[in-house]
Structure formats: C-alpha cells, structure tokens
C-alpha cells in the first residue's frame, strides 16, 4: 500500500496517536488545526520515526510512518502483521518489557535509548526515545506509541 495514511483506520490511529501525545506531553506534535486526513499524511511523511502497537497479549504494530517503515525495512502490509517485540534483540527483551510496563503505569517515558533490529537483522541504536500510552476520549488504554529521530546503525 503506497498511501496507507488515506485509509480510515490509519486516519483514526493517527488521531489517537496525536491526541494521546498532547495529553501526556502537554503540547501538540503537529498543528491540530488541520483536517484529519491532512494530519494523517503529515504524520506519515514526518522526518522522524513513529510507531504504535495495539493491546494484544503479544502486541502487533498497527502504525508506522514512512521513516519507520524504511528503518525497519518493512512494507505497510508486513508491519501490521509484526509483533512489536520482534524489533528488539532477544537479550534486550527484559529491558523492553520493563519500559513498556513502567510506561503503562506512568503514561509516558522520555529519554530512553536502546538497540533495536530491522527485519533484515540490522542493529540500530535508538537515542532519546519517547514512549506513551494511547488513550481514547474515555481514558481507555488502546496501546502505546513511540517516537524518535536520533538513531545510528551499529
């Protein structure tokens, strides 16, 4: 899919990501004055990496922007079938699980760094990572999102 941001489910997920970001960090990530489809396109084409996953017991990615798809070396179709844990090396799973659990309790985390892996096994050091809970208008937990712009291949 060349333009996933045009799909209603992706537009809805974009809104959830953006409203949750503003809830936890106190300022908008993008200009909220735009139409939802414009926000979806802007987030998808943003110069930073952003992902989200759902609430399954082994959460699957349900969003990744263009920068993220390129970094993880995945198509949209492959991404949304990928467990988010699969982008963490086995030795880093314990730290990842602790970070996700801590974020679930607090609502967000900032300043995290860690090593992740692409679908072809390239190791990537991510720095100054932000993670936040996705919550709907009724404060129901809907998953988590992550954003970063600083990374280096190892």
mmCIF file of N, CA and C in Angstrom, residues 9 26 34 38 41 64 68 70 74 79 81 89 107 117 128-129 145 151:
data_model
loop_
_atom_site.group_PDB
_atom_site.id
_atom_site.type_symbol
_atom_site.label_atom_id
_atom_site.label_comp_id
_atom_site.label_asym_id
_atom_site.label_seq_id
_atom_site.Cartn_x
_atom_site.Cartn_y
_atom_site.Cartn_z
ATOM 1 N N UNK A 9 -8.897 3.621 8.883
ATOM 2 C CA UNK A 9 -8.322 3.061 10.111
ATOM 3 C C UNK A 9 -7.002 3.744 10.460
ATOM 4 N N UNK A 26 1.582 17.597 26.852
ATOM 5 C CA UNK A 26 1.106 18.953 27.056
ATOM 6 C C UNK A 26 1.183 19.893 25.867
ATOM 7 N N UNK A 34 -5.507 21.242 11.354
ATOM 8 C CA UNK A 34 -5.662 20.625 10.037
ATOM 9 C C UNK A 34 -6.767 19.572 10.037
ATOM 10 N N UNK A 38 -5.254 15.369 6.440
ATOM 11 C CA UNK A 38 -4.014 16.133 6.298
ATOM 12 C C UNK A 38 -3.033 15.786 7.418
ATOM 13 N N UNK A 41 -1.522 12.381 6.653
ATOM 14 C CA UNK A 41 -0.463 12.468 5.648
ATOM 15 C C UNK A 41 0.799 13.083 6.249
ATOM 16 N N UNK A 64 3.025 2.683 11.519
ATOM 17 C CA UNK A 64 4.422 3.050 11.338
ATOM 18 C C UNK A 64 4.472 4.050 10.199
ATOM 19 N N UNK A 68 9.725 5.120 9.644
ATOM 20 C CA UNK A 68 9.777 3.875 10.405
ATOM 21 C C UNK A 68 9.785 2.645 9.521
ATOM 22 N N UNK A 70 10.909 2.449 6.510
ATOM 23 C CA UNK A 70 12.224 2.373 5.881
ATOM 24 C C UNK A 70 13.264 1.841 6.880
ATOM 25 N N UNK A 74 10.371 -2.729 6.253
ATOM 26 C CA UNK A 74 9.105 -3.445 6.127
ATOM 27 C C UNK A 74 8.136 -2.676 5.240
ATOM 28 N N UNK A 79 4.332 -4.757 8.217
ATOM 29 C CA UNK A 79 4.396 -4.119 9.529
ATOM 30 C C UNK A 79 3.187 -4.472 10.382
ATOM 31 N N UNK A 81 1.418 -6.895 10.571
ATOM 32 C CA UNK A 81 1.365 -8.299 10.983
ATOM 33 C C UNK A 81 2.544 -8.657 11.886
ATOM 34 N N UNK A 89 16.221 -7.167 20.064
ATOM 35 C CA UNK A 89 17.049 -8.364 20.167
ATOM 36 C C UNK A 89 16.621 -9.169 21.389
ATOM 37 N N UNK A 107 2.221 6.446 32.131
ATOM 38 C CA UNK A 107 1.593 7.095 30.993
ATOM 39 C C UNK A 107 2.547 7.439 29.878
ATOM 40 N N UNK A 117 16.355 -3.926 16.116
ATOM 41 C CA UNK A 117 16.810 -4.587 14.896
ATOM 42 C C UNK A 117 15.768 -4.448 13.798
ATOM 43 N N UNK A 128 17.213 8.903 22.721
ATOM 44 C CA UNK A 128 16.206 9.894 23.095
ATOM 45 C C UNK A 128 14.802 9.517 22.597
ATOM 46 N N UNK A 129 14.429 8.309 22.893
ATOM 47 C CA UNK A 129 13.183 7.672 22.501
ATOM 48 C C UNK A 129 12.058 8.157 23.406
ATOM 49 N N UNK A 145 2.545 4.180 21.744
ATOM 50 C CA UNK A 145 3.226 4.746 20.578
ATOM 51 C C UNK A 145 4.631 5.156 20.999
ATOM 52 N N UNK A 151 19.071 8.032 15.627
ATOM 53 C CA UNK A 151 19.438 6.612 15.578
ATOM 54 C C UNK A 151 20.709 6.440 14.760
#
